[in-house]
């Protein structure tokens, strides 16, 4: 059974800027440590990715999988789910929720639910989830706030 974990971070940019980075799947290998390759498999008519193939290598875990994406009309929410089980995952569901703050920053809330194909003690799984989410949010913040970032 998959457990859901949630973490938030404040990013020094507008929700539109954060959404642009999240939706630019081709650049993920440039700024996310574990992602080796991405490929947009399908797009919606508006050009946003509907399915993306990821190849990851996080040292102890390497995997290739396809995620299906859905977007709120104003891009305040980006959510995804695993299209089919992979070598390491039975299921994956996640989302980014973006809320603009009065000071021009954005609160990004990342929710992730993963059920692994391999057994892992709950304590270790929760620690791994926290590390993955913490790293993902910090890398997103660094990319969005980088000088000269598009």
Tab-separated table of C-alpha atoms in Angstrom:
chain	number	residue	atom	x	y	z
A	1	UNK	CA	0.000	0.000	0.000
A	2	UNK	CA	1.285	3.474	-0.904
A	3	UNK	CA	1.620	6.231	1.653
A	4	UNK	CA	1.340	9.882	0.747
A	5	UNK	CA	3.922	12.461	1.848
A	6	UNK	CA	3.707	16.239	1.541
A	7	UNK	CA	6.298	19.017	1.858
A	8	UNK	CA	6.292	22.721	1.027
A	9	UNK	CA	8.900	25.356	0.212
A	10	UNK	CA	8.758	29.084	-0.537
A	11	UNK	CA	10.300	30.071	-3.873
A	12	UNK	CA	11.300	33.633	-4.692
A	13	UNK	CA	9.298	33.857	-7.914
A	14	UNK	CA	5.726	34.059	-9.194
A	15	UNK	CA	3.595	30.923	-9.572
A	16	UNK	CA	3.772	31.414	-13.365
A	17	UNK	CA	7.580	31.273	-13.285
A	18	UNK	CA	7.560	28.165	-11.056
A	19	UNK	CA	4.991	26.461	-13.320
A	20	UNK	CA	7.150	27.229	-16.378
A	21	UNK	CA	10.100	25.403	-14.814
A	22	UNK	CA	7.957	22.450	-13.690
A	23	UNK	CA	6.446	22.094	-17.181
A	24	UNK	CA	9.808	22.302	-19.013
A	25	UNK	CA	10.468	18.563	-18.878
A	26	UNK	CA	13.270	18.681	-21.459
A	27	UNK	CA	15.454	20.657	-19.028
A	28	UNK	CA	15.010	18.325	-16.016
A	29	UNK	CA	18.342	16.523	-16.597
A	30	UNK	CA	20.075	19.936	-16.309
A	31	UNK	CA	18.873	20.611	-12.770
A	32	UNK	CA	17.589	17.419	-11.146
A	33	UNK	CA	20.408	15.188	-9.957
A	34	UNK	CA	18.743	11.794	-10.421
A	35	UNK	CA	17.098	12.430	-13.815
A	36	UNK	CA	19.333	11.228	-16.637
A	37	UNK	CA	16.909	11.608	-19.553
A	38	UNK	CA	13.366	12.784	-20.290
A	39	UNK	CA	11.230	12.369	-23.376
A	40	UNK	CA	7.832	13.926	-23.972
A	41	UNK	CA	5.873	10.975	-25.362
A	42	UNK	CA	2.545	12.760	-25.939
A	43	UNK	CA	1.314	16.350	-25.831
A	44	UNK	CA	-2.073	18.001	-25.409
A	45	UNK	CA	-3.302	20.313	-28.175
A	46	UNK	CA	-2.038	23.328	-26.173
A	47	UNK	CA	1.528	21.959	-26.264
A	48	UNK	CA	1.763	20.848	-22.634
A	49	UNK	CA	3.099	17.343	-22.089
A	50	UNK	CA	0.469	14.706	-21.396
A	51	UNK	CA	2.961	11.829	-21.007
A	52	UNK	CA	6.667	11.970	-20.192
A	53	UNK	CA	9.204	9.140	-20.042
A	54	UNK	CA	11.830	9.493	-17.301
A	55	UNK	CA	15.121	7.644	-16.945
A	56	UNK	CA	16.516	8.056	-13.444
A	57	UNK	CA	19.596	6.881	-11.607
A	58	UNK	CA	19.715	7.747	-7.927
A	59	UNK	CA	22.576	5.405	-7.090
A	60	UNK	CA	20.672	2.772	-5.129
A	61	UNK	CA	17.673	3.056	-7.461
A	62	UNK	CA	17.626	3.210	-11.243
A	63	UNK	CA	14.371	3.109	-13.185
A	64	UNK	CA	12.586	4.079	-16.379
A	65	UNK	CA	8.893	4.965	-16.332
A	66	UNK	CA	6.186	7.066	-17.982
A	67	UNK	CA	4.082	9.604	-16.098
A	68	UNK	CA	0.757	11.015	-17.337
A	69	UNK	CA	0.201	14.704	-16.496
A	70	UNK	CA	-2.845	16.891	-15.947
A	71	UNK	CA	-2.845	20.645	-15.335
A	72	UNK	CA	-5.175	23.149	-13.716
A	73	UNK	CA	-6.237	25.750	-16.276
A	74	UNK	CA	-4.201	28.455	-14.456
A	75	UNK	CA	-1.293	26.016	-13.796
A	76	UNK	CA	-1.775	26.383	-10.035
A	77	UNK	CA	-1.752	22.568	-9.861
A	78	UNK	CA	0.230	20.020	-11.859
A	79	UNK	CA	-0.539	16.396	-11.084
A	80	UNK	CA	0.665	13.087	-12.439
A	81	UNK	CA	0.387	9.323	-12.163
A	82	UNK	CA	2.412	6.338	-13.313
A	83	UNK	CA	1.031	5.007	-16.624
A	84	UNK	CA	2.151	1.397	-16.019
A	85	UNK	CA	4.238	-0.384	-13.383
A	86	UNK	CA	7.988	-0.063	-13.867
A	87	UNK	CA	10.934	-2.134	-12.678
A	88	UNK	CA	10.945	-0.335	-9.294
A	89	UNK	CA	7.428	1.112	-8.891
A	90	UNK	CA	3.944	-0.364	-8.759
A	91	UNK	CA	2.257	3.049	-8.530
A	92	UNK	CA	3.169	6.720	-8.335
A	93	UNK	CA	0.853	9.693	-7.901
A	94	UNK	CA	1.956	13.213	-7.229
A	95	UNK	CA	1.227	16.887	-7.524
A	96	UNK	CA	2.666	20.353	-7.244
A	97	UNK	CA	0.312	23.001	-5.858
A	98	UNK	CA	1.408	26.597	-6.422
A	99	UNK	CA	0.069	29.476	-4.328
A	100	UNK	CA	1.169	33.059	-4.868
A	101	UNK	CA	2.041	35.060	-1.767
A	102	UNK	CA	1.503	38.835	-1.255
A	103	UNK	CA	5.282	39.441	-1.260
A	104	UNK	CA	5.671	38.034	-4.800
A	105	UNK	CA	6.935	34.624	-3.695
A	106	UNK	CA	5.241	31.296	-4.300
A	107	UNK	CA	4.517	28.479	-1.864
A	108	UNK	CA	5.087	25.167	-3.642
A	109	UNK	CA	3.502	22.115	-2.032
A	110	UNK	CA	4.734	18.757	-3.328
A	111	UNK	CA	2.682	15.642	-2.618
A	112	UNK	CA	4.008	12.217	-3.573
A	113	UNK	CA	2.643	8.713	-3.184
A	114	UNK	CA	4.796	5.803	-4.369
A	115	UNK	CA	4.328	2.075	-4.025
A	116	UNK	CA	7.568	0.265	-4.747
A	117	UNK	CA	7.842	-3.109	-6.466
A	118	UNK	CA	10.570	-4.067	-4.020
A	119	UNK	CA	9.997	-4.496	-0.306
A	120	UNK	CA	11.242	-1.791	2.033
A	121	UNK	CA	10.651	-1.299	5.740
A	122	UNK	CA	8.242	1.567	6.420
A	123	UNK	CA	10.802	3.519	8.427
A	124	UNK	CA	13.346	3.416	5.579
A	125	UNK	CA	10.693	4.157	2.938
A	126	UNK	CA	9.539	7.274	4.814
A	127	UNK	CA	13.129	8.448	5.234
A	128	UNK	CA	13.772	7.913	1.495
A	129	UNK	CA	10.540	9.756	0.577
A	130	UNK	CA	11.508	12.705	2.779
A	131	UNK	CA	14.962	12.862	1.216
A	132	UNK	CA	13.561	12.630	-2.347
A	133	UNK	CA	10.958	15.334	-1.709
A	134	UNK	CA	13.385	17.611	0.142
A	135	UNK	CA	15.940	17.297	-2.660
A	136	UNK	CA	13.326	17.834	-5.390
A	137	UNK	CA	11.976	21.005	-3.767
A	138	UNK	CA	15.437	22.451	-3.120
A	139	UNK	CA	16.519	21.728	-6.704
A	140	UNK	CA	13.318	23.326	-8.055
A	141	UNK	CA	13.868	26.415	-5.880
A	142	UNK	CA	17.505	26.706	-6.998
A	143	UNK	CA	16.519	26.396	-10.687
A	144	UNK	CA	13.668	28.929	-10.488
A	145	UNK	CA	15.730	31.464	-8.520
A	146	UNK	CA	18.920	31.090	-10.611
A	147	UNK	CA	20.136	34.371	-12.118
A	148	UNK	CA	19.296	34.502	-15.799
A	149	UNK	CA	16.940	31.523	-15.580
A	150	UNK	CA	14.397	31.650	-18.382
